[in-house]
Coordinates of C-alpha atoms and ligand atoms in Angstrom, one line a residue:
X1 CA -22.6 10.3 28.8
X2 CA -20.1 7.5 29.2
X3 CA -16.7 7.7 30.9
X4 CA -13.8 5.6 29.9
X5 CA -10.0 5.7 30.3
X6 CA -9.1 4.8 26.7
X7 CA -11.4 5.4 23.8
X8 CA -10.3 3.6 20.7
X9 CA -12.0 4.4 17.4
X10 CA -11.6 1.5 15.0
X11 CA -11.1 -2.2 15.3
X12 CA -8.5 -3.1 12.6
X13 CA -4.9 -4.2 13.5
X14 CA -4.0 -0.8 14.9
X15 CA -6.9 -0.3 17.3
X16 CA -7.1 -3.9 18.5
X17 CA -3.4 -4.3 19.2
X18 CA -3.3 -1.1 21.2
X19 CA -6.5 -2.1 23.1
X20 CA -5.1 -5.5 24.0
X21 CA -1.8 -4.2 25.3
X22 CA -3.1 -1.3 27.3
X23 CA -5.9 -3.5 28.8
X24 CA -3.3 -6.1 29.9
X25 CA -1.1 -3.4 31.5
X26 CA -4.0 -1.7 33.4
X27 CA -6.6 -4.3 34.3
X28 CA -8.5 -1.8 36.4
X29 CA -8.9 0.8 33.7
X30 CA -11.7 0.9 31.2
X31 CA -10.9 0.4 27.5
X32 CA -13.7 1.1 25.0
X33 CA -13.5 0.3 21.3
X34 CA -16.1 1.9 19.0
X35 CA -16.3 0.6 15.5
X36 CA -18.7 1.5 12.8
X37 CA -19.5 -1.9 11.3
X38 CA -19.0 -5.5 12.5
X39 CA -16.0 -5.7 14.8
X40 CA -13.9 -7.6 12.3
X41 CA -14.7 -5.4 9.3
X42 CA -11.6 -3.4 8.3
X43 CA -8.9 -3.1 5.7
X44 CA -6.9 -5.4 7.9
X45 CA -9.3 -8.3 7.3
X46 CA -8.6 -8.2 3.5
X47 CA -4.8 -8.0 3.7
X48 CA -3.4 -10.7 1.4
X49 CA 0.4 -10.6 0.8
X50 CA 1.6 -10.4 4.4
X51 CA 3.9 -8.5 6.8
X52 CA 7.4 -7.5 5.7
X53 CA 9.7 -8.6 8.5
X54 CA 13.4 -9.6 8.5
X55 CA 13.4 -13.1 9.9
X56 CA 16.1 -14.8 7.8
X57 CA 19.3 -13.0 8.8
X58 CA 21.4 -15.2 6.4
X59 CA 20.0 -13.9 3.2
X60 CA 18.4 -10.8 4.4
X61 CA 19.3 -7.9 6.8
X62 CA 17.6 -4.9 8.5
X63 CA 19.8 -2.7 6.3
X64 CA 18.4 -4.2 3.1
X65 CA 14.8 -3.8 4.3
X66 CA 15.6 -0.2 5.3
X67 CA 17.1 0.5 1.9
X68 CA 14.2 -1.0 0.0
X69 CA 11.8 1.2 2.1
X70 CA 13.8 4.3 1.4
X71 CA 14.1 3.7 -2.3
X72 CA 10.4 3.1 -2.5
X73 CA 9.6 6.3 -0.6
X74 CA 11.6 8.2 -3.2
X75 CA 13.5 10.5 -0.8
X76 CA 10.6 11.5 1.4
X77 CA 10.9 8.8 4.2
X78 CA 12.1 9.7 7.7
X79 CA 15.2 7.4 7.9
X80 CA 15.1 7.2 11.7
X81 CA 11.4 6.1 11.6
X82 CA 12.2 3.5 8.9
X83 CA 15.0 2.1 11.1
X84 CA 12.8 1.9 14.2
X85 CA 9.9 0.2 12.4
X86 CA 12.1 -2.3 10.6
X87 CA 14.1 -3.3 13.6
X88 CA 11.1 -3.7 15.9
X89 CA 9.4 -6.0 13.4
X90 CA 10.6 -9.4 14.8
X91 CA 9.4 -8.5 18.4
X92 CA 5.9 -7.7 17.0
X93 CA 5.8 -10.9 15.0
X94 CA 6.7 -12.9 18.1
X95 CA 3.8 -11.3 20.0
X96 CA 1.3 -12.0 17.1
X97 CA 2.3 -15.6 17.2
X98 CA 1.9 -15.7 21.0
X99 CA -1.6 -14.3 20.5
X100 CA -2.4 -17.3 18.2
X101 CA -1.8 -16.0 14.7
X102 CA -0.6 -18.7 12.3
X103 CA 1.9 -18.1 9.5
X104 CA 2.9 -20.5 6.7
X105 CA 5.9 -22.6 7.1
X106 CA 8.2 -24.6 4.9
X107 CA 8.7 -28.3 5.3
X108 CA 11.9 -27.5 7.4
X109 CA 9.7 -25.6 9.9
X110 CA 11.0 -22.2 8.9
X111 CA 8.6 -19.4 7.9
X112 CA 7.7 -19.4 4.3
X113 CA 8.7 -16.0 3.0
X114 CA 7.0 -14.4 0.0
X115 CA 8.3 -11.6 -2.2
X116 CA 6.6 -8.4 -3.4
X117 CA 7.4 -5.4 -5.5
X118 CA 10.3 -3.2 -4.3
X119 CA 11.7 -5.9 -2.0
X120 CA 15.3 -7.1 -2.7
X121 CA 14.7 -10.3 -0.7
X122 CA 11.9 -12.7 0.2
X123 CA 10.7 -11.4 3.6
X124 CA 7.0 -11.3 3.5
X125 CA 5.5 -13.5 6.4
X126 CA 2.0 -14.6 5.4
X127 CA -0.9 -16.9 6.0
X128 CA -1.7 -18.1 2.5
X129 CA -3.3 -15.2 0.7
X130 CA -5.4 -14.3 3.8
X131 CA -2.9 -12.8 6.2
X132 CA -5.1 -10.0 7.4
X133 CA -8.0 -12.3 8.1
X134 CA -5.8 -14.5 10.3
X135 CA -4.3 -11.5 12.2
X136 CA -7.8 -9.9 12.8
X137 CA -9.2 -13.2 13.9
X138 CA -6.3 -13.9 16.4
X139 CA -6.2 -10.4 18.0
X140 CA -10.0 -10.0 18.2
X141 CA -10.2 -13.3 20.0
X142 CA -7.7 -12.1 22.6
X143 CA -9.6 -8.8 22.9
X144 CA -12.9 -10.6 23.6
X145 CA -11.2 -12.4 26.5
X146 CA -10.3 -9.2 28.3
X147 CA -12.9 -8.1 31.0
X148 CA -11.9 -4.5 30.9
X149 CA -12.4 -4.1 27.1
X150 CA -15.8 -3.2 25.8
X151 CA -16.3 -3.6 22.0
X152 CA -19.2 -1.5 20.6
X153 CA -19.8 -2.5 17.0
X154 CA -22.1 -0.5 14.7
X155 CA -21.1 2.6 16.7
X156 CA -20.0 5.4 14.4
X157 CA -17.7 8.2 15.8
X158 CA -18.9 11.5 14.3
X159 CA -16.6 14.1 15.9
X160 CA -13.9 14.5 18.5
X161 CA -14.6 16.7 21.6
X162 CA -11.9 19.2 22.2
X163 CA -11.1 22.2 24.4
X164 CA -7.8 24.2 24.4
X165 CA -6.2 21.9 21.8
X166 CA -6.9 18.9 24.1
X167 CA -9.0 15.9 23.2
X168 CA -11.6 15.0 25.7
X169 CA -13.3 12.1 23.9
X170 CA -15.8 11.8 21.0
X171 CA -19.4 11.9 19.9
X172 CA -20.6 8.5 18.8
X173 CA -23.7 7.6 16.9
X174 CA -25.3 4.3 18.0
X175 CA -26.6 2.9 14.7
X176 CA -29.3 0.8 16.5
X177 CA -30.9 3.6 18.5
X178 CA -29.7 6.4 16.1
X179 CA -28.8 8.4 19.3
X180 CA -25.5 10.4 19.4
X181 CA -23.8 9.7 22.7
X182 CA -20.9 11.5 24.4
X183 CA -17.8 9.4 25.4
X184 CA -15.4 11.2 27.7
X185 CA -11.9 9.6 27.8
X186 CA -8.5 10.3 29.3
X187 CA -6.9 9.2 26.0
X188 CA -8.4 8.9 22.5
X189 CA -6.9 6.8 19.8
X190 CA -7.9 7.2 16.1
X191 CA -7.3 3.9 14.3
X192 CA -9.9 4.5 11.5
X193 CA -7.9 3.2 8.5
X194 CA -8.0 4.4 4.9
X195 CA -10.0 6.3 2.4
X196 CA -10.6 4.0 -0.6
X197 CA -14.2 4.7 -1.2
X198 CA -13.5 8.3 -2.0
X199 CA -12.4 6.8 -5.4
X200 CA -15.1 4.2 -5.9
X201 CA -12.6 1.9 -7.7
X202 CA -10.7 0.6 -4.8
X203 CA -9.4 -2.6 -3.1
X204 CA -10.8 -1.3 0.2
X205 CA -14.0 -2.4 1.9
X206 CA -16.8 0.1 2.3
X207 CA -15.7 1.2 5.7
X208 CA -12.8 3.1 4.2
X209 CA -14.1 6.7 4.0
X210 CA -11.4 8.6 5.8
X211 CA -13.6 9.4 8.9
X212 CA -10.7 9.6 11.4
X213 CA -8.6 12.0 9.3
X214 CA -11.6 14.3 8.7
X215 CA -12.5 14.3 12.4
X216 CA -8.8 15.1 13.2
X217 CA -8.9 17.9 10.6
X218 CA -12.0 19.4 12.2
X219 CA -10.2 19.2 15.6
X220 CA -7.3 21.2 14.0
X221 CA -4.7 18.3 14.1
X222 CA -1.9 18.5 11.5
X223 CA -2.6 16.5 8.4
X224 CA 0.2 15.9 5.8
X225 CA 1.1 14.2 2.5
X226 CA -2.5 13.4 1.5
X227 CA -1.4 13.7 -2.1
X228 CA 0.4 10.4 -1.9
X229 CA -2.3 8.0 -2.8
X230 CA -1.2 4.5 -3.6
X231 CA -2.8 2.7 -6.5
X232 CA -2.3 -1.1 -6.5
X233 CA -1.4 -2.3 -10.0
X234 CA -3.5 -5.4 -10.0
X235 CA -7.1 -5.3 -8.9
X236 CA -9.3 -7.8 -10.7
X237 CA -10.9 -5.9 -13.6
X238 CA -14.6 -5.3 -13.4
X239 CA -16.4 -2.5 -15.2
X240 CA -18.6 -1.6 -12.2
X241 CA -17.5 0.7 -9.4
X242 CA -17.1 -0.4 -5.8
X243 CA -14.7 -2.7 -3.9
X244 CA -12.5 -4.6 -6.3
X245 CA -10.9 -8.0 -5.5
X246 CA -7.2 -7.7 -5.1
X247 CA -4.7 -10.0 -7.0
X248 CA -1.9 -9.8 -4.5
X249 CA 1.5 -8.5 -5.5
X250 CA 2.8 -11.8 -4.1
X251 CA 1.5 -13.4 -7.2
X252 CA 4.0 -11.4 -9.2
X253 CA 6.6 -12.3 -6.5
X254 CA 5.7 -15.9 -7.3
X255 CA 6.6 -15.3 -11.0
X256 CA 3.5 -14.0 -12.8
X257 CA 4.0 -11.8 -15.8
X258 CA 2.1 -8.6 -16.7
X259 CA 1.0 -8.5 -20.4
X260 CA -0.9 -6.2 -22.7
X261 CA -3.9 -7.6 -24.6
X262 CA -1.5 -8.4 -27.4
X263 CA 0.8 -10.4 -25.1
X264 CA 3.7 -8.0 -24.7
X265 CA 5.5 -8.2 -21.3
X266 CA 5.6 -4.4 -21.0
X267 CA 7.3 -4.0 -17.6
X268 CA 10.6 -5.0 -19.2
X269 CA 10.4 -1.7 -21.1
X270 CA 10.0 0.4 -17.9
X271 CA 12.1 -1.0 -15.0
X272 CA 15.0 -3.4 -14.6
X273 CA 13.0 -5.0 -11.7
X274 CA 10.3 -5.8 -14.3
X275 CA 7.0 -7.0 -12.7
X276 CA 8.6 -6.5 -9.2
X277 CA 9.3 -2.8 -9.6
X278 CA 7.7 -0.8 -6.8
X279 CA 3.9 -0.3 -7.0
X280 CA 4.0 3.4 -8.1
X281 CA 6.1 2.5 -11.1
X282 CA 4.0 -0.5 -12.1
X283 CA 0.7 1.4 -11.7
X284 CA 2.0 4.3 -13.7
X285 CA 3.3 2.0 -16.5
X286 CA -0.1 0.2 -16.7
X287 CA -1.8 3.6 -16.9
X288 CA 0.4 4.6 -19.8
X289 CA -0.1 1.3 -21.6
X290 CA -3.9 1.7 -21.3
X291 CA -3.8 5.2 -22.6
X292 CA -1.7 4.1 -25.5
X293 CA -3.8 1.1 -26.4
X294 CA -7.3 2.3 -25.4
X295 CA -7.8 -1.1 -23.7
X296 CA -9.8 -1.4 -20.5
X297 CA -7.3 -3.6 -18.7
X298 CA -4.0 -5.4 -18.8
X299 CA -3.4 -9.1 -17.9
X300 CA -1.6 -11.1 -15.3
X301 CA -0.2 -14.3 -16.9
X302 CA 0.1 -17.2 -14.4
X303 CA -0.2 -20.0 -17.0
X304 CA 3.5 -20.9 -16.7
X305 CA 3.4 -21.3 -12.9
X306 CA 3.3 -24.6 -11.0
X307 CA -0.5 -25.0 -10.4
X308 CA -0.5 -27.0 -7.2
X309 CA 2.0 -24.7 -5.5
X310 CA 0.0 -21.7 -6.7
X311 CA -3.2 -23.2 -5.3
X312 CA -1.5 -23.8 -2.0
X313 CA -0.2 -20.3 -1.6
X314 CA -3.1 -18.4 -3.1
X315 CA -6.3 -20.5 -2.6
X316 CA -8.6 -17.5 -2.3
X317 CA -7.2 -15.8 -5.5
X318 CA -7.4 -19.1 -7.4
X319 CA -11.1 -19.6 -6.4
X320 CA -12.1 -16.0 -7.0
X321 CA -10.7 -16.2 -10.5
X322 CA -12.4 -19.6 -11.2
X323 CA -15.7 -18.2 -9.9
X324 CA -15.3 -15.2 -12.2
X325 CA -14.7 -17.5 -15.2
X326 CA -10.9 -17.5 -15.3
X327 CA -8.9 -20.7 -15.1
X328 CA -5.5 -19.3 -14.2
X329 CA -3.8 -22.4 -15.6
X330 CA -5.1 -21.5 -19.1
X331 CA -6.2 -17.9 -19.1
X332 CA -4.7 -14.6 -18.1
X333 CA -6.3 -12.6 -15.3
X334 CA -7.7 -9.2 -16.4
X335 CA -6.3 -6.5 -14.0
X336 CA -6.4 -2.7 -13.6
X337 CA -4.8 -0.3 -11.0
X338 CA -7.2 0.7 -8.2
X339 CA -6.9 3.0 -5.2
X340 CA -5.4 0.9 -2.4
X341 CA -3.7 2.9 0.3
X342 CA -3.1 6.4 1.7
X343 CA 0.5 7.1 2.5
X344 CA -0.2 10.4 4.3
X345 CA -2.7 11.4 7.0
X346 CA -2.7 12.6 10.6
X347 CA 0.8 13.6 11.6
X348 CA 2.2 11.6 14.5
X349 CA 5.5 11.5 16.3
X350 CA 7.3 8.2 17.1
X351 CA 5.0 7.7 20.2
X352 CA 1.9 8.1 18.0
X353 CA 1.1 11.6 19.4
X354 CA -0.8 13.9 17.2
X355 CA -0.6 17.7 17.5
X356 CA -3.7 17.7 19.7
X357 CA -3.0 16.8 23.4
X358 CA -4.3 13.4 24.5
X359 CA -5.2 12.4 20.9
X360 CA -3.1 9.6 19.5
X361 CA -3.4 8.0 16.0
X362 CA -2.2 4.7 14.6
X363 CA -2.3 2.7 11.3
X364 CA -3.3 3.8 7.9
X365 CA -4.9 7.1 9.0
X366 CA -1.5 8.4 10.0
X367 CA 1.6 10.0 8.5
X368 CA 4.5 8.6 10.4
X369 CA 7.4 9.2 7.9
X370 CA 7.7 5.5 7.2
X371 CA 6.3 5.5 3.7
X372 CA 7.3 8.8 2.1
X373 CA 6.1 9.2 -1.4
X374 CA 5.2 5.5 -1.8
X375 CA 4.7 2.7 0.6
X376 CA 6.8 -0.5 0.2
X377 CA 4.5 -3.5 -0.1
X378 CA 3.5 -5.2 3.2
X379 CA 5.0 -2.4 5.4
X380 CA 1.5 -1.2 6.5
X381 CA 0.6 -4.0 8.9
X382 CA 4.1 -3.7 10.2
X383 CA 3.7 0.0 10.8
X384 CA 0.4 -0.5 12.6
X385 CA 1.9 -3.2 14.9
X386 CA 5.0 -1.2 15.7
X387 CA 3.2 2.1 16.4
X388 CA 0.3 0.6 18.5
X389 CA 3.1 -0.9 20.6
X390 CA 5.0 2.4 20.8
X391 CA 1.8 4.2 21.9
X392 CA 1.2 1.6 24.5
X393 CA 4.8 1.9 25.9
X394 CA 4.5 5.6 26.1
X395 CA 1.2 5.5 27.9
X396 CA 2.3 2.7 30.2
X397 CA 4.9 4.9 31.8
X398 CA 3.8 5.2 35.5
X399 CA 5.3 8.8 35.7
X400 CA 3.3 10.1 32.8
X401 CA 0.9 12.9 33.7
X402 CA -2.2 13.1 31.6
X403 CA -3.5 16.6 31.1
X404 CA -7.2 17.1 32.1
X405 CA -9.4 19.9 31.1
X406 CA -12.9 20.7 32.5
X407 CA -15.4 21.5 29.8
X408 CA -19.2 21.8 30.1
X409 CA -20.5 19.2 27.7
X410 CA -23.6 20.6 26.0
X411 CA -26.6 18.3 25.5
X412 CA -26.8 17.0 22.0
X413 CA -29.4 18.6 19.8
X414 CA -32.5 16.4 19.9
X415 CA -34.9 18.7 18.0
X416 CA -37.1 16.9 15.5
X417 CA -35.8 17.5 12.0
X418 CA -36.7 16.0 8.6
X419 CA -34.6 13.0 7.4
X420 CA -32.0 13.6 4.7
X421 CA -33.0 12.2 1.2
X422 CA -30.8 9.2 0.9
X423 CA -31.0 9.4 -2.9
X424 CA -29.3 12.9 -2.7
X425 CA -26.4 11.3 -0.7
X426 CA -26.1 8.4 -3.2
X427 CA -26.0 10.7 -6.2
X428 CA -23.5 13.1 -4.6
X429 CA -21.2 10.3 -3.5
X430 CA -21.1 8.9 -7.1
X431 CA -20.3 12.4 -8.5
X432 CA -17.6 12.8 -5.9
X433 CA -16.0 9.4 -6.7
X434 CA -16.1 10.2 -10.4
X435 CA -14.5 13.6 -9.8
X436 CA -11.7 12.1 -7.7
X437 CA -11.0 9.4 -10.4
X438 CA -10.9 11.9 -13.2
X439 CA -9.1 14.8 -11.5
X440 CA -6.9 13.2 -8.8
X441 CA -5.9 9.8 -10.1
X442 CA -2.6 8.2 -11.0
X443 CA -1.6 11.1 -13.2
X444 CA -2.9 14.6 -12.3
X445 CA -3.1 17.9 -14.1
X446 CA -2.9 21.3 -12.4
X447 CA -6.1 22.7 -14.1
X448 CA -8.1 19.5 -13.2
X449 CA -7.0 19.9 -9.6
X450 CA -8.0 23.6 -9.4
X451 CA -11.4 22.7 -10.9
X452 CA -11.8 19.9 -8.5
X453 CA -11.0 22.1 -5.5
X454 CA -13.6 24.6 -6.6
X455 CA -16.3 21.9 -7.0
X456 CA -15.4 20.2 -3.7
X457 CA -15.6 23.5 -1.7
X458 CA -19.1 24.1 -3.2
X459 CA -20.2 20.6 -2.2
X460 CA -18.8 21.1 1.3
X461 CA -20.8 24.2 1.8
X462 CA -23.9 22.6 0.4
X463 CA -23.7 19.5 2.5
X464 CA -22.9 21.4 5.7
X465 CA -26.0 23.6 5.2
X466 CA -28.1 20.5 4.8
X467 CA -26.6 19.1 8.0
X468 CA -27.9 22.1 10.0
X469 CA -31.5 21.5 9.0
X470 CA -31.8 17.7 8.8
X471 CA -31.6 14.6 11.0
X472 CA -28.1 13.4 10.2
X473 CA -27.0 9.8 9.9
X474 CA -23.8 7.9 9.3
X475 CA -24.1 8.1 5.5
X476 CA -24.3 11.8 5.8
X477 CA -21.1 11.9 7.9
X478 CA -19.3 9.6 5.6
X479 CA -20.0 11.8 2.6
X480 CA -19.1 15.0 4.6
X481 CA -15.8 13.2 5.6
X482 CA -15.1 12.0 2.0
X483 CA -15.6 15.6 0.7
X484 CA -13.2 16.9 3.4
X485 CA -10.6 14.2 2.5
X486 CA -11.0 15.0 -1.2
X487 CA -10.4 18.7 -0.5
X488 CA -7.3 17.8 1.4
X489 CA -5.9 15.5 -1.4
X490 CA -6.6 18.1 -4.1
X491 CA -5.2 21.1 -2.1
X492 CA -2.1 19.2 -1.1
X493 CA -1.6 18.0 -4.7
X494 CA -1.8 21.6 -5.9
X495 CA 0.8 22.6 -3.3
X496 CA 3.2 19.8 -4.0
X497 CA 6.0 20.8 -6.4
X498 CA 8.0 18.1 -8.2
X499 CA 6.9 14.5 -9.0
X500 CA 7.9 11.8 -6.5
X501 CA 6.9 8.2 -6.0
X502 CA 3.2 7.8 -6.3
X503 CA 2.6 11.5 -7.2
X504 CA 2.7 12.6 -10.8
X505 CA 1.4 16.0 -11.8
X506 CA 1.6 18.0 -15.1
X507 CA 0.6 21.5 -16.0
X508 CA -1.6 20.8 -19.0
X509 CA -4.5 18.3 -19.3
X510 CA -3.7 15.1 -21.3
X511 CA -5.3 14.6 -24.7
X512 CA -5.4 10.9 -23.9
X513 CA -7.5 11.1 -20.8
X514 CA -10.1 8.3 -20.6
X515 CA -13.5 8.3 -19.0
X516 CA -13.8 5.9 -16.1
Ligands
FAD601 P1 -8.4 -0.8 9.3 O1 -7.9 -2.2 9.4 O2 -9.0 -0.3 8.0 O3 -9.4 -0.5 10.5 C1 -10.1 0.7 10.6 C2 -11.2 0.5 11.5 O4 -11.9 1.8 11.8 C3 -12.4 -0.4 11.0 O5 -12.8 -1.2 12.1 C4 -13.5 0.6 10.7 O6 -14.8 0.1 10.8 C5 -13.3 1.6 11.8 N1 -13.8 3.0 11.5 C6 -13.6 3.8 10.5 N2 -14.2 4.9 10.6 C7 -14.9 4.9 11.8 C8 -15.8 5.7 12.5 N3 -16.2 6.9 12.0 N4 -16.4 5.3 13.7 C9 -16.0 4.1 14.2 N5 -15.2 3.2 13.6 C10 -14.6 3.6 12.4 N6 -0.9 -4.2 4.1 C11 0.2 -4.9 4.4 O7 1.1 -4.6 5.1 N7 0.2 -6.2 3.8 C12 -0.7 -6.7 3.0 O8 -0.6 -7.8 2.5 C13 -1.8 -5.8 2.7 N8 -2.8 -6.3 1.8 C14 -3.9 -5.5 1.6 C15 -4.9 -6.0 0.9 C16 -6.1 -5.3 0.7 C17 -7.2 -5.8 -0.1 C18 -6.2 -4.0 1.4 C19 -7.5 -3.2 1.3 C20 -5.2 -3.5 2.2 C21 -4.0 -4.3 2.3 N9 -3.0 -3.8 3.1 C22 -1.9 -4.6 3.3 C23 -3.1 -2.5 3.8 C24 -3.4 -2.8 5.3 O9 -4.4 -3.9 5.3 C25 -4.1 -1.7 6.0 O10 -3.3 -0.5 5.7 C26 -4.1 -1.9 7.5 O11 -4.7 -3.1 7.7 C27 -4.8 -0.7 8.1 O12 -5.1 -1.1 9.5 P2 -5.8 0.0 10.4 O13 -6.0 -0.7 11.7 O14 -5.1 1.2 10.4 O15 -7.2 0.2 9.7
SIN602 C1 -0.8 -7.3 -1.8 O1 -0.9 -8.4 -1.3 O2 -0.5 -7.1 -2.9 C2 -1.0 -6.1 -0.9 C3 0.2 -5.9 -0.1 C4 0.2 -4.5 0.5 O3 -0.7 -3.7 0.3 O4 1.1 -4.2 1.3

């Protein structure tokens, strides 16, 4: 058994930022980060476009950023939360720069600000098209310099330990020894990120399996708005499933056009903001165009853009396209919508507190009220930075009393059991991903959702039974967690009445539904 003061699960921007701040404040307290892959592996690392922050008060204003966020959230944002997050942005940016993160500047020394869908002004602070990589690098470097932070990579949190609705820590599987160890902590932070791999076609890396939300659900924390899945309009088209390379929305902000195979600039037909309408609208329009045409993808046309400037801003995208046989100066990039982000999650208040005492959550695994029915581009890194800081400020209060509960911690079951057939897990995961794409995608149908729920509940029962009689590993937990998340998405989609933002549901199945 290991004792620590702060147990942080996840090492993306949310977990690392909180770890750094709390470790600085309390040098004599122990901060432990457990993370299931390499320490830098996270959705954060792949963020391209940047962070939406009002820095140019001449052209832009907090009010404009607030309004853009509210419009994008389609009536479901919490306005007070939006105001708080937007206005705290500049402080968080200053801190990131102090920690060593570098952002692109113009020749006059001012920040170079990009534009993305739903933004009325240029306000996206970025590091070329690799903003997340730069942020992760800078914060992780700071974290490694703190003596009171221990980073345990390849440590997979399996479940929270709770008693009387209070979190006491977590069970963690050490991937090297395959032992499950008990971590007892004063405070536990879930910063486990998104759910992309539940859909198979996703911009997310393989770590995104919704573990933290599933753990919180098993601990009876409130979970909300799971029906609001964000599909990014422009993932590089590949027929195979798995992580898809993102073509940043900032490329459309730079002037790229969306076209059908025949060359029609279809976004003009759907929204006065054209290619820079919010993500929900662009993804739904592409979905409709593909159903009408029967084509596999639409295209992003960059051929009219200034090539050298493009290469400077988007070197990774330029090279990825070139390696995949697309010279963007001459050819259009094939793109499709792919799962990208989860707007809902573990419900937290403005101090990041969940409904379970001593359990906090931050980042993509949370529902804060910022995004509503659809997240505004580049508001996610901002949300994680602001909330990790809010949680730190709350916990740094010297008068805060942390509730403690005594519970006898039972020894983990060490009985010899047969290993789970890995082929069974692979096949079931593929079936699950197919079910989610078919029945809970961009456009949903009530009957499909009801069928999906029935199937998911059967799989849940089946896999839970297997877990009781077999030696369980991280692949097992990921699948159990994804089935749990799928059930939450489908159930909350059934409950949701009225279409909003990224949520579109009809009563009857479509005649035009395509196989994926
Ligand atoms: P993550 O960065 O995903 O970190 C989660 C961490 O939890 C990982 O370290 C993971 O290994 C760990 N973990 C998960 N489960 C367990 C477990 N069971 N046990 C232990 N560890 C676990 N947002 C923007 O604002 N701007 C952008 O430009 C932008 N571009 C994006 C581009 C791409 C391709 C993607 C995928 C996302 C993008 N986003 C962007 C979204 C944004 O990157 C994420 O929402 C944000 O980084 C999430 O941060 P996080 O710390 O909450 O989670
Ligand atoms: C992108 O660069 O298009 C992603 C931005 C985001 O998800 O906020």
